[in-house]
Amino acid sequence: MSDRPEQEQIRFNKLRKLREEEGFDYPNDVSVNASTADVLSAEVLEPEKAPRFNIAGRIVQLRLMGKAAFVHLLDGSGKLQVYIRKDQVGEQAYRIFKEADIGDIYEVSGYAFVTKTGEKSLFAESIRLLVKGLVPLPEKWHGLSDVELRYRQRYVDLIANPEVREIFRKRARIIAGIRSFLDDLGFLEVETPVLNYVAGGATARPFITHYNALHCDMYLRIALELPLKKLVVGGLERVYEIGRIFRNEGLSKKHNPEFTMLEFYAAYLDYTRLMDLTEEMLHKIVVDLCGSAKIDYLGQQLDFTPPWPRISMLDSIYEIGGVERNFDLNTLEGVKAAAVKYEVELEEPQDWGRSLDNLWEKLVEHKMISPTFLTHHPFSISPLAKKNRENPNVTDRFELIIAGMEVANAFSELNDPVDQRERFEAQAERKAKGDQEASDVEEDFLRALEYGLPPTGGEGIGIDRLVMLLTNSPSIRDVLLFPQLKPLADKNIADRE
């Protein structure tokens, strides 16, 4: 106890006194019939005619005046002023209340009235301490500004910053809107395993765990794709899942190792019709949430009004990236020459597709602001997509780029089991040579393809990045309730922070 700050020691002593002298025991028999918002919207009537409200909330402002007091209570709907008089609530209740601190949680019963200054408030007829706050809120409860502390102690952040609570309410509305849209189109929501014997469906380094009962290593999923396509094989022709994905990667404003992904698959749709569907769905969600198809994101205007531009990766390097047309980007030599000219480092200079992708990432990605469909990605970076019939070096694939971020990735699914096996084996060979993001051969998925996958379109949308855009949040950590952070070496968070 002695290692605690003085203010915490004072509060613990108050709690001890409450237990010993008042019999305080953290009561649980609470019956709330209204929120602070309900009181604020209620009609003010004479006390004998007024309805009674029973609310509960956290004290965030407190002003004692001898035998009366004003407090502000904060609950899930907002903040409300409460007027408390000793002669109304009783001797014992007021005696306990006089020892109240910012952060305590109280139950209050009373009726709505308007103070002399014109503020609608609750006139308390009874009060009861429910929870004693033992750690003081930030000195200015409405201004917790230490970003690292906000992420690490999100519970305090939610108390201190009302706008943070609003971000997560909007997040819930976005996800609900996606579900409603897909349900109306006949999609079935499903759940697939988080633990897998093979980490497949994406190019990413997985997390590995050990399953003691079966004496084997397993992987946390890096994508939802393969099991969902197995379900399409089985006759569930339109399926989707909103689930957690785990990738053993670095942290950045756009990346968290645990994130939420929507993936959906539809038999007899191709990537062009998926673009139409995506455009319609996101336009509706933006308008429903924001009231307009045009929104601001970090000082830039994003216009979600359909139709959205569609441009191939190769053409975007010329038209948006500014590469001169005398560089023939259809050839490896042309890509290499452009890389030298524009000072782009090529990770695998003998791979045309990966090199073209390096050019695009350096010269184009950050310039794509309003929603744009980037199409026809190289074959070598699209191991699960169908080859384009007119140009087999590229695939029938698109990414949706907004504000310089990939928000969606989709393609006409590869359903040729022989071709898919060859691509899996090429991935396995890369893994054997040390590529930690390459995957093994997924035999059960190949077996499913051999039974026959209908022509299918599939898409993944990053929920967290979409929420970033629609809540004007600069970092993915702003839209995750508990983002991944470096561990604290010291067990005492308060001391370390």
Short mmCIF file of C-alpha atoms in Angstrom, two decimals:
data_model
loop_
_atom_site.label_atom_id
_atom_site.label_comp_id
_atom_site.label_asym_id
_atom_site.label_seq_id
_atom_site.Cartn_x
_atom_site.Cartn_y
_atom_site.Cartn_z
CA MET A 1 0.00 0.00 0.00
CA SER A 2 2.82 2.38 0.88
CA ASP A 3 4.14 2.33 -2.68
CA ARG A 4 0.91 3.89 -3.96
CA PRO A 5 0.64 7.64 -4.67
CA GLU A 6 -0.75 9.71 -1.80
CA GLN A 7 -4.12 10.33 -3.47
CA GLU A 8 -4.67 6.60 -3.95
CA GLN A 9 -3.76 5.92 -0.31
CA ILE A 10 -6.33 8.52 0.78
CA ARG A 11 -9.02 6.84 -1.30
CA PHE A 12 -8.19 3.38 0.01
CA ASN A 13 -8.45 4.74 3.53
CA LYS A 14 -11.86 6.20 2.68
CA LEU A 15 -12.94 2.78 1.42
CA ARG A 16 -11.76 1.12 4.63
CA LYS A 17 -13.72 3.67 6.68
CA LEU A 18 -16.83 3.15 4.54
CA ARG A 19 -16.67 -0.58 5.12
CA GLU A 20 -16.12 -0.27 8.88
CA GLU A 21 -18.49 2.60 9.71
CA GLU A 22 -21.18 2.52 7.01
CA GLY A 23 -21.25 -1.14 6.03
CA PHE A 24 -20.43 -0.36 2.41
CA ASP A 25 -20.19 -3.57 0.35
CA TYR A 26 -20.29 -2.61 -3.35
CA PRO A 27 -24.07 -3.08 -3.77
CA ASN A 28 -25.39 -4.87 -6.83
CA ASP A 29 -29.16 -4.48 -6.43
CA VAL A 30 -29.43 -1.54 -8.83
CA SER A 31 -32.54 -0.88 -10.90
CA VAL A 32 -31.89 1.81 -13.49
CA ASN A 33 -34.94 2.98 -15.44
CA ALA A 34 -33.46 5.89 -17.38
CA SER A 35 -30.27 7.38 -18.80
CA THR A 36 -28.95 10.90 -18.39
CA ALA A 37 -30.12 11.56 -21.95
CA ASP A 38 -33.65 10.52 -20.96
CA VAL A 39 -33.68 13.06 -18.15
CA LEU A 40 -32.40 15.82 -20.42
CA SER A 41 -35.16 15.12 -22.94
CA ALA A 42 -37.94 14.84 -20.34
CA GLU A 43 -40.66 17.42 -19.86
CA VAL A 44 -40.25 19.47 -16.70
CA LEU A 45 -43.37 19.25 -14.52
CA GLU A 46 -44.33 20.18 -10.97
CA PRO A 47 -42.63 17.80 -8.49
CA GLU A 48 -45.87 16.10 -7.50
CA LYS A 49 -46.68 15.35 -11.17
CA ALA A 50 -43.18 14.66 -12.47
CA PRO A 51 -42.05 11.13 -13.36
CA ARG A 52 -39.26 9.69 -11.24
CA PHE A 53 -35.97 8.71 -12.83
CA ASN A 54 -33.48 6.25 -11.41
CA ILE A 55 -30.08 6.74 -13.01
CA ALA A 56 -26.51 5.67 -12.29
CA GLY A 57 -23.23 7.17 -13.40
CA ARG A 58 -19.73 8.26 -12.57
CA ILE A 59 -19.04 11.59 -10.85
CA VAL A 60 -16.97 13.76 -13.18
CA GLN A 61 -17.60 17.14 -11.55
CA LEU A 62 -18.35 17.90 -7.92
CA ARG A 63 -19.21 21.11 -6.05
CA LEU A 64 -20.04 20.86 -2.33
CA MET A 65 -21.87 23.74 -0.63
CA GLY A 66 -22.37 22.71 2.99
CA LYS A 67 -25.79 21.04 3.12
CA ALA A 68 -26.21 20.93 -0.68
CA ALA A 69 -24.13 20.04 -3.70
CA PHE A 70 -24.07 19.94 -7.48
CA VAL A 71 -22.46 17.00 -9.27
CA HIS A 72 -22.23 15.93 -12.88
CA LEU A 73 -22.83 12.25 -13.53
CA LEU A 74 -21.52 10.56 -16.68
CA ASP A 75 -23.19 7.46 -18.07
CA GLY A 76 -23.22 5.77 -21.46
CA SER A 77 -25.48 8.41 -23.00
CA GLY A 78 -23.79 11.57 -21.73
CA LYS A 79 -23.48 13.88 -18.76
CA LEU A 80 -26.14 15.33 -16.43
CA GLN A 81 -26.09 17.79 -13.57
CA VAL A 82 -27.61 16.53 -10.30
CA TYR A 83 -28.68 18.72 -7.36
CA ILE A 84 -28.33 17.03 -3.97
CA ARG A 85 -29.69 18.35 -0.66
CA LYS A 86 -29.04 16.83 2.73
CA ASP A 87 -32.66 17.31 3.87
CA GLN A 88 -33.87 15.36 0.85
CA VAL A 89 -31.49 12.38 0.71
CA GLY A 90 -31.06 11.85 4.44
CA GLU A 91 -28.32 12.14 7.04
CA GLN A 92 -26.41 8.91 6.34
CA ALA A 93 -26.50 9.16 2.55
CA TYR A 94 -25.29 12.75 2.66
CA ARG A 95 -22.60 11.94 5.20
CA ILE A 96 -21.22 9.30 2.83
CA PHE A 97 -21.61 11.63 -0.13
CA LYS A 98 -19.56 14.39 1.53
CA GLU A 99 -16.55 12.05 1.21
CA ALA A 100 -17.19 11.48 -2.50
CA ASP A 101 -14.41 11.79 -5.07
CA ILE A 102 -14.31 12.34 -8.80
CA GLY A 103 -14.67 8.88 -10.31
CA ASP A 104 -17.08 7.41 -7.76
CA ILE A 105 -20.17 5.74 -9.22
CA TYR A 106 -23.54 6.74 -7.72
CA GLU A 107 -27.16 5.73 -8.07
CA VAL A 108 -29.55 8.70 -7.96
CA SER A 109 -33.35 8.87 -7.96
CA GLY A 110 -35.31 12.04 -8.54
CA TYR A 111 -37.15 14.24 -11.03
CA ALA A 112 -36.19 16.67 -13.77
CA PHE A 113 -36.12 20.40 -13.00
CA VAL A 114 -34.44 23.55 -14.29
CA THR A 115 -31.95 25.47 -12.13
CA LYS A 116 -31.96 29.23 -11.70
CA THR A 117 -29.25 29.44 -14.37
CA GLY A 118 -31.48 27.59 -16.83
CA GLU A 119 -29.73 24.19 -16.82
CA LYS A 120 -31.95 21.13 -16.91
CA SER A 121 -30.89 18.89 -14.02
CA LEU A 122 -32.05 16.06 -11.78
CA PHE A 123 -33.35 16.94 -8.32
CA ALA A 124 -32.11 14.07 -6.15
CA GLU A 125 -34.53 12.47 -3.70
CA SER A 126 -32.22 9.56 -2.87
CA ILE A 127 -28.59 8.73 -3.57
CA ARG A 128 -26.43 5.67 -3.01
CA LEU A 129 -22.74 4.97 -3.48
CA LEU A 130 -22.27 1.98 -5.76
CA VAL A 131 -18.53 1.97 -6.45
CA LYS A 132 -15.66 3.81 -4.80
CA GLY A 133 -13.13 5.06 -7.36
CA LEU A 134 -9.73 4.24 -5.90
CA VAL A 135 -7.54 5.72 -8.64
CA PRO A 136 -8.07 9.41 -9.50
CA LEU A 137 -9.14 10.24 -13.03
CA PRO A 138 -6.84 12.55 -15.01
CA GLU A 139 -6.73 15.99 -13.41
CA LYS A 140 -8.85 17.36 -16.24
CA TRP A 141 -11.09 14.35 -16.72
CA HIS A 142 -12.11 15.55 -20.17
CA GLY A 143 -8.58 16.01 -21.43
CA LEU A 144 -6.52 12.79 -21.24
CA SER A 145 -3.99 13.57 -23.96
CA ASP A 146 -1.03 11.21 -23.46
CA VAL A 147 -1.48 9.06 -26.56
CA GLU A 148 0.44 6.03 -25.31
CA LEU A 149 -1.42 6.11 -22.00
CA ARG A 150 -4.74 6.45 -23.82
CA TYR A 151 -4.10 3.25 -25.78
CA ARG A 152 -2.70 1.34 -22.82
CA GLN A 153 -5.48 2.34 -20.42
CA ARG A 154 -8.40 2.49 -22.82
CA TYR A 155 -10.84 2.26 -19.92
CA VAL A 156 -9.64 5.68 -18.71
CA ASP A 157 -9.60 7.02 -22.27
CA LEU A 158 -13.27 6.08 -22.68
CA ILE A 159 -14.18 7.89 -19.47
CA ALA A 160 -12.12 10.96 -20.24
CA ASN A 161 -12.78 11.46 -23.96
CA PRO A 162 -16.41 11.31 -25.13
CA GLU A 163 -15.30 11.46 -28.78
CA VAL A 164 -13.49 8.13 -28.31
CA ARG A 165 -16.71 6.45 -27.21
CA GLU A 166 -18.36 7.85 -30.33
CA ILE A 167 -15.69 6.27 -32.57
CA PHE A 168 -16.53 2.82 -31.25
CA ARG A 169 -20.25 3.40 -31.52
CA LYS A 170 -19.69 4.29 -35.17
CA ARG A 171 -17.56 1.20 -35.61
CA ALA A 172 -20.46 -0.94 -34.39
CA ARG A 173 -22.82 0.83 -36.80
CA ILE A 174 -20.45 0.23 -39.72
CA ILE A 175 -20.27 -3.49 -38.98
CA ALA A 176 -24.04 -3.67 -38.50
CA GLY A 177 -24.50 -1.90 -41.85
CA ILE A 178 -22.25 -4.41 -43.61
CA ARG A 179 -24.15 -7.32 -42.10
CA SER A 180 -27.50 -5.85 -43.09
CA PHE A 181 -26.37 -5.20 -46.66
CA LEU A 182 -24.97 -8.69 -47.20
CA ASP A 183 -27.89 -10.39 -45.44
CA ASP A 184 -30.30 -8.59 -47.77
CA LEU A 185 -28.37 -10.01 -50.75
CA GLY A 186 -28.80 -13.56 -49.48
CA PHE A 187 -25.36 -14.02 -47.94
CA LEU A 188 -25.07 -16.38 -44.98
CA GLU A 189 -22.85 -15.36 -42.05
CA VAL A 190 -20.63 -18.24 -40.91
CA GLU A 191 -17.76 -18.92 -38.51
CA THR A 192 -14.57 -20.73 -39.44
CA PRO A 193 -11.62 -21.98 -37.34
CA VAL A 194 -9.02 -19.61 -35.92
CA LEU A 195 -6.51 -22.46 -35.47
CA ASN A 196 -5.28 -24.20 -38.60
CA TYR A 197 -2.69 -26.80 -39.56
CA VAL A 198 -1.66 -24.73 -42.59
CA ALA A 199 -1.48 -20.93 -42.68
CA GLY A 200 -3.03 -20.16 -46.05
CA GLY A 201 -5.17 -17.69 -47.94
CA ALA A 202 -2.71 -14.80 -47.83
CA THR A 203 0.96 -13.93 -48.01
CA ALA A 204 1.88 -13.19 -44.40
CA ARG A 205 4.01 -14.49 -41.55
CA PRO A 206 1.79 -16.42 -39.11
CA PHE A 207 1.73 -16.78 -35.35
CA ILE A 208 2.51 -20.35 -34.26
CA THR A 209 1.12 -22.11 -31.19
CA HIS A 210 1.28 -25.66 -29.88
CA TYR A 211 -1.77 -27.85 -29.38
CA ASN A 212 -0.86 -30.06 -26.43
CA ALA A 213 -3.68 -32.59 -26.83
CA LEU A 214 -2.61 -33.49 -30.39
CA HIS A 215 1.11 -32.86 -29.89
CA CYS A 216 1.36 -30.62 -32.93
CA ASP A 217 2.00 -27.02 -33.93
CA MET A 218 -0.88 -24.97 -35.28
CA TYR A 219 -1.19 -21.52 -36.82
CA LEU A 220 -3.49 -18.64 -35.99
CA ARG A 221 -5.31 -17.82 -39.20
CA ILE A 222 -3.86 -15.19 -41.51
CA ALA A 223 -7.01 -15.05 -43.67
CA LEU A 224 -10.57 -16.37 -43.80
CA GLU A 225 -10.41 -17.33 -47.46
CA LEU A 226 -9.78 -21.06 -47.76
CA PRO A 227 -12.48 -22.40 -45.42
CA LEU A 228 -15.04 -19.99 -46.88
CA LYS A 229 -14.35 -21.26 -50.39
CA LYS A 230 -14.72 -24.81 -49.12
CA LEU A 231 -18.23 -23.83 -48.03
CA VAL A 232 -19.02 -22.55 -51.53
CA VAL A 233 -17.90 -25.96 -52.84
CA GLY A 234 -20.36 -27.50 -50.39
CA GLY A 235 -23.27 -25.52 -51.81
CA LEU A 236 -23.40 -22.50 -49.52
CA GLU A 237 -23.16 -20.24 -52.53
CA ARG A 238 -23.04 -16.89 -50.73
CA VAL A 239 -21.14 -16.74 -47.45
CA TYR A 240 -19.36 -14.14 -45.35
CA GLU A 241 -17.45 -13.89 -42.11
CA ILE A 242 -16.36 -10.94 -39.99
CA GLY A 243 -13.49 -12.25 -37.93
CA ARG A 244 -10.18 -11.64 -36.26
CA ILE A 245 -7.02 -12.21 -38.30
CA PHE A 246 -3.50 -12.61 -36.92
CA ARG A 247 -0.33 -11.72 -38.80
CA ASN A 248 3.10 -11.73 -37.20
CA GLU A 249 4.10 -8.38 -38.61
CA GLY A 250 5.28 -4.98 -37.44
CA LEU A 251 3.24 -2.14 -35.96
CA SER A 252 2.40 1.04 -37.84
CA LYS A 253 -0.39 3.55 -38.31
CA LYS A 254 -1.95 1.11 -40.80
CA HIS A 255 -0.97 -2.22 -39.24
CA ASN A 256 -1.80 -4.13 -36.07
CA PRO A 257 -0.91 -7.84 -35.77
CA GLU A 258 -4.50 -8.64 -34.72
CA PHE A 259 -7.19 -7.03 -36.84
CA THR A 260 -10.73 -7.51 -38.12
CA MET A 261 -11.48 -8.63 -41.64
CA LEU A 262 -14.68 -9.07 -43.62
CA GLU A 263 -14.44 -11.73 -46.30
CA PHE A 264 -17.34 -12.71 -48.54
CA TYR A 265 -17.67 -15.15 -51.44
CA ALA A 266 -20.38 -15.52 -54.04
CA ALA A 267 -20.76 -18.24 -56.65
CA TYR A 268 -21.31 -16.98 -60.20
CA LEU A 269 -19.94 -13.49 -59.56
CA ASP A 270 -16.69 -12.24 -61.05
CA TYR A 271 -14.38 -9.45 -59.93
CA THR A 272 -16.09 -6.81 -62.10
CA ARG A 273 -19.46 -7.42 -60.44
CA LEU A 274 -17.76 -7.40 -57.06
CA MET A 275 -16.60 -3.87 -57.84
CA ASP A 276 -20.22 -2.88 -58.44
CA LEU A 277 -21.31 -4.55 -55.19
CA THR A 278 -18.49 -2.91 -53.19
CA GLU A 279 -19.28 0.51 -54.59
CA GLU A 280 -22.95 0.16 -53.69
CA MET A 281 -22.31 -1.21 -50.19
CA LEU A 282 -19.70 1.31 -49.10
CA HIS A 283 -21.58 4.25 -50.60
CA LYS A 284 -24.65 3.27 -48.60
CA ILE A 285 -22.69 2.82 -45.38
CA VAL A 286 -20.92 6.19 -45.77
CA VAL A 287 -24.16 8.07 -46.46
CA ASP A 288 -26.02 6.31 -43.62
CA LEU A 289 -23.23 7.04 -41.15
CA CYS A 290 -22.02 10.47 -42.26
CA GLY A 291 -25.09 11.93 -44.00
CA SER A 292 -23.15 12.58 -47.21
CA ALA A 293 -21.08 10.71 -49.80
CA LYS A 294 -18.34 13.30 -49.33
CA ILE A 295 -16.29 13.18 -46.15
CA ASP A 296 -13.08 14.72 -44.83
CA TYR A 297 -10.17 12.53 -43.87
CA LEU A 298 -7.10 14.19 -42.37
CA GLY A 299 -7.65 17.35 -44.38
CA GLN A 300 -8.46 15.58 -47.65
CA GLN A 301 -11.92 15.22 -49.16
CA LEU A 302 -12.97 11.69 -50.06
CA ASP A 303 -15.87 11.34 -52.48
CA PHE A 304 -17.70 8.01 -52.33
CA THR A 305 -20.20 8.98 -55.04
CA PRO A 306 -20.33 6.19 -57.66
CA PRO A 307 -18.94 5.35 -60.10
CA TRP A 308 -15.39 5.14 -58.78
CA PRO A 309 -12.36 5.23 -61.10
CA ARG A 310 -10.99 1.88 -62.29
CA ILE A 311 -7.39 1.65 -63.47
CA SER A 312 -4.93 -1.17 -63.98
CA MET A 313 -1.78 -1.33 -61.88
CA LEU A 314 0.40 -0.87 -64.94
CA ASP A 315 -1.55 2.13 -66.27
CA SER A 316 -1.59 3.75 -62.83
CA ILE A 317 2.21 3.79 -62.77
CA TYR A 318 2.18 5.80 -65.98
CA GLU A 319 -0.84 8.01 -65.31
CA ILE A 320 -0.58 8.58 -61.56
CA GLY A 321 3.03 7.68 -60.80
CA GLY A 322 4.36 9.82 -63.62
CA VAL A 323 6.61 7.21 -65.25
CA GLU A 324 7.41 8.16 -68.81
CA ARG A 325 5.77 6.08 -71.54
CA ASN A 326 9.11 5.25 -73.17
CA PHE A 327 9.65 2.74 -70.32
CA ASP A 328 7.94 -0.49 -71.41
CA LEU A 329 6.53 -1.74 -68.14
CA ASN A 330 5.22 -4.89 -69.80
CA THR A 331 8.80 -6.18 -69.73
CA LEU A 332 11.16 -6.92 -66.87
CA GLU A 333 13.84 -4.82 -68.54
CA GLY A 334 11.50 -1.84 -68.76
CA VAL A 335 10.53 -2.15 -65.09
CA LYS A 336 14.19 -2.38 -64.06
CA ALA A 337 15.07 0.69 -66.11
CA ALA A 338 12.21 2.67 -64.58
CA ALA A 339 13.31 1.57 -61.12
CA VAL A 340 16.76 2.99 -61.74
CA LYS A 341 15.36 6.25 -63.14
CA TYR A 342 12.90 6.78 -60.27
CA GLU A 343 15.13 5.37 -57.51
CA VAL A 344 12.92 2.44 -56.53
CA GLU A 345 14.52 -0.53 -54.79
CA LEU A 346 13.39 -3.86 -56.23
CA GLU A 347 13.09 -6.65 -53.69
CA GLU A 348 13.21 -9.45 -56.28
CA PRO A 349 14.63 -7.91 -59.47
CA GLN A 350 14.17 -11.11 -61.48
CA ASP A 351 10.41 -11.22 -60.84
CA TRP A 352 8.48 -8.89 -63.17
CA GLY A 353 5.30 -8.90 -61.11
CA ARG A 354 6.91 -8.22 -57.75
CA SER A 355 9.09 -5.53 -59.30
CA LEU A 356 6.07 -3.83 -60.89
CA ASP A 357 4.42 -3.92 -57.46
CA ASN A 358 7.50 -2.23 -55.94
CA LEU A 359 7.18 0.58 -58.49
CA TRP A 360 3.49 1.00 -57.72
CA GLU A 361 4.02 1.09 -53.95
CA LYS A 362 6.71 3.76 -54.21
CA LEU A 363 5.28 5.96 -56.95
CA VAL A 364 1.50 5.57 -56.90
CA GLU A 365 -0.07 4.28 -53.69
CA HIS A 366 0.17 7.47 -51.64
CA LYS A 367 -1.32 9.51 -54.49
CA MET A 368 -4.60 7.55 -54.71
CA ILE A 369 -6.93 9.52 -52.43
CA SER A 370 -10.64 9.16 -53.31
CA PRO A 371 -11.93 5.59 -53.74
CA THR A 372 -10.23 3.96 -56.73
CA PHE A 373 -10.27 0.38 -57.97
CA LEU A 374 -6.77 -0.80 -58.87
CA THR A 375 -7.07 -3.77 -61.24
CA HIS A 376 -5.07 -6.47 -63.05
CA HIS A 377 -2.34 -7.28 -60.57
CA PRO A 378 0.61 -9.41 -61.72
CA PHE A 379 0.23 -13.16 -61.55
CA SER A 380 3.21 -13.71 -59.24
CA ILE A 381 1.69 -11.64 -56.40
CA SER A 382 -1.81 -13.10 -56.77
CA PRO A 383 -1.55 -16.83 -56.00
CA LEU A 384 -5.29 -17.41 -55.54
CA ALA A 385 -6.68 -15.29 -58.40
CA LYS A 386 -7.67 -16.33 -61.93
CA LYS A 387 -5.34 -15.35 -64.74
CA ASN A 388 -6.71 -12.75 -67.12
CA ARG A 389 -7.67 -14.43 -70.40
CA GLU A 390 -6.32 -11.64 -72.58
CA ASN A 391 -3.05 -11.22 -70.67
CA PRO A 392 -2.01 -14.25 -68.55
CA ASN A 393 0.75 -12.20 -66.89
CA VAL A 394 -1.94 -10.45 -64.83
CA THR A 395 -5.01 -11.58 -62.92
CA ASP A 396 -8.69 -10.72 -62.65
CA ARG A 397 -8.17 -8.92 -59.37
CA PHE A 398 -8.74 -5.52 -57.83
CA GLU A 399 -7.76 -3.63 -54.73
CA LEU A 400 -9.79 -0.70 -53.43
CA ILE A 401 -7.41 2.13 -52.53
CA ILE A 402 -8.63 5.04 -50.41
CA ALA A 403 -6.42 7.76 -48.90
CA GLY A 404 -3.33 5.84 -49.92
CA MET A 405 -4.46 2.67 -48.11
CA GLU A 406 -5.58 -0.71 -49.35
CA VAL A 407 -9.09 -1.12 -47.96
CA ALA A 408 -10.30 -4.10 -50.01
CA ASN A 409 -8.77 -6.92 -52.05
CA ALA A 410 -10.82 -9.08 -54.39
CA PHE A 411 -10.61 -11.36 -57.40
CA SER A 412 -12.25 -13.92 -59.54
CA GLU A 413 -11.26 -17.01 -57.60
CA LEU A 414 -8.95 -19.58 -59.10
CA ASN A 415 -11.00 -22.78 -59.34
CA ASP A 416 -8.67 -24.91 -61.49
CA PRO A 417 -7.24 -27.45 -58.99
CA VAL A 418 -4.24 -28.30 -61.19
CA ASP A 419 -3.25 -24.65 -61.58
CA GLN A 420 -3.84 -24.06 -57.86
CA ARG A 421 -1.58 -26.99 -56.90
CA GLU A 422 1.21 -25.59 -59.06
CA ARG A 423 0.90 -22.20 -57.39
CA PHE A 424 0.82 -23.74 -53.90
CA GLU A 425 3.93 -25.77 -54.71
CA ALA A 426 5.68 -22.63 -55.93
CA GLN A 427 4.75 -20.94 -52.62
CA ALA A 428 6.04 -23.93 -50.66
CA GLU A 429 9.31 -23.75 -52.57
CA ARG A 430 9.65 -20.07 -51.65
CA LYS A 431 9.00 -20.97 -48.01
CA ALA A 432 11.67 -23.68 -48.13
CA LYS A 433 14.13 -21.07 -49.34
CA GLY A 434 13.42 -18.85 -46.36
CA ASP A 435 10.38 -16.75 -47.31
CA GLN A 436 8.54 -16.64 -43.97
CA GLU A 437 5.42 -15.16 -45.60
CA ALA A 438 4.99 -18.00 -48.11
CA SER A 439 2.60 -20.85 -47.32
CA ASP A 440 2.63 -24.63 -47.49
CA VAL A 441 0.47 -26.77 -49.76
CA GLU A 442 -3.08 -26.98 -48.32
CA GLU A 443 -4.10 -30.48 -49.42
CA ASP A 444 -7.62 -30.39 -48.03
CA PHE A 445 -8.38 -27.19 -49.93
CA LEU A 446 -7.05 -28.75 -53.12
CA ARG A 447 -9.25 -31.77 -52.48
CA ALA A 448 -12.26 -29.45 -52.17
CA LEU A 449 -11.37 -27.80 -55.49
CA GLU A 450 -11.21 -31.23 -57.11
CA TYR A 451 -14.86 -31.73 -56.17
CA GLY A 452 -15.55 -28.51 -58.09
CA LEU A 453 -15.67 -24.86 -57.02
CA PRO A 454 -18.22 -22.91 -59.09
CA PRO A 455 -17.00 -19.73 -60.79
CA THR A 456 -16.72 -17.53 -57.72
CA GLY A 457 -15.85 -13.98 -56.76
CA GLY A 458 -14.33 -13.29 -53.35
CA GLU A 459 -13.35 -10.18 -51.45
CA GLY A 460 -11.75 -9.09 -48.20
CA ILE A 461 -12.32 -5.68 -46.61
CA GLY A 462 -10.23 -4.40 -43.71
CA ILE A 463 -12.78 -3.27 -41.14
CA ASP A 464 -10.28 -1.30 -39.06
CA ARG A 465 -9.03 0.77 -42.00
CA LEU A 466 -12.59 1.43 -43.13
CA VAL A 467 -13.44 2.67 -39.63
CA MET A 468 -10.33 4.88 -39.68
CA LEU A 469 -11.60 6.57 -42.84
CA LEU A 470 -15.17 7.05 -41.64
CA THR A 471 -14.19 8.41 -38.21
CA ASN A 472 -11.32 10.63 -39.42
CA SER A 473 -8.82 8.67 -37.32
CA PRO A 474 -5.12 8.93 -38.26
CA SER A 475 -4.00 5.61 -36.77
CA ILE A 476 -5.39 2.08 -36.66
CA ARG A 477 -4.79 2.17 -32.90
CA ASP A 478 -7.47 4.86 -32.63
CA VAL A 479 -10.15 2.42 -33.85
CA LEU A 480 -9.06 -0.67 -31.88
CA LEU A 481 -10.25 -0.80 -28.30
CA PHE A 482 -7.11 -2.63 -27.24
CA PRO A 483 -4.34 -2.14 -29.81
CA GLN A 484 -1.11 -4.08 -29.56
CA LEU A 485 1.56 -2.21 -27.58
CA LYS A 486 5.03 -2.99 -26.33
CA PRO A 487 4.90 -4.82 -22.98
CA LEU A 488 5.63 -2.95 -19.78
CA ALA A 489 8.62 -4.27 -17.87
CA ASP A 490 7.34 -2.78 -14.62
CA LYS A 491 4.25 -4.35 -13.07
CA ASN A 492 3.12 -0.98 -11.71
CA ILE A 493 1.63 0.74 -14.75
CA ALA A 494 1.13 4.02 -12.94
CA ASP A 495 4.80 4.26 -12.00
CA ARG A 496 5.99 3.33 -15.47
CA GLU A 497 3.64 5.67 -17.30
#
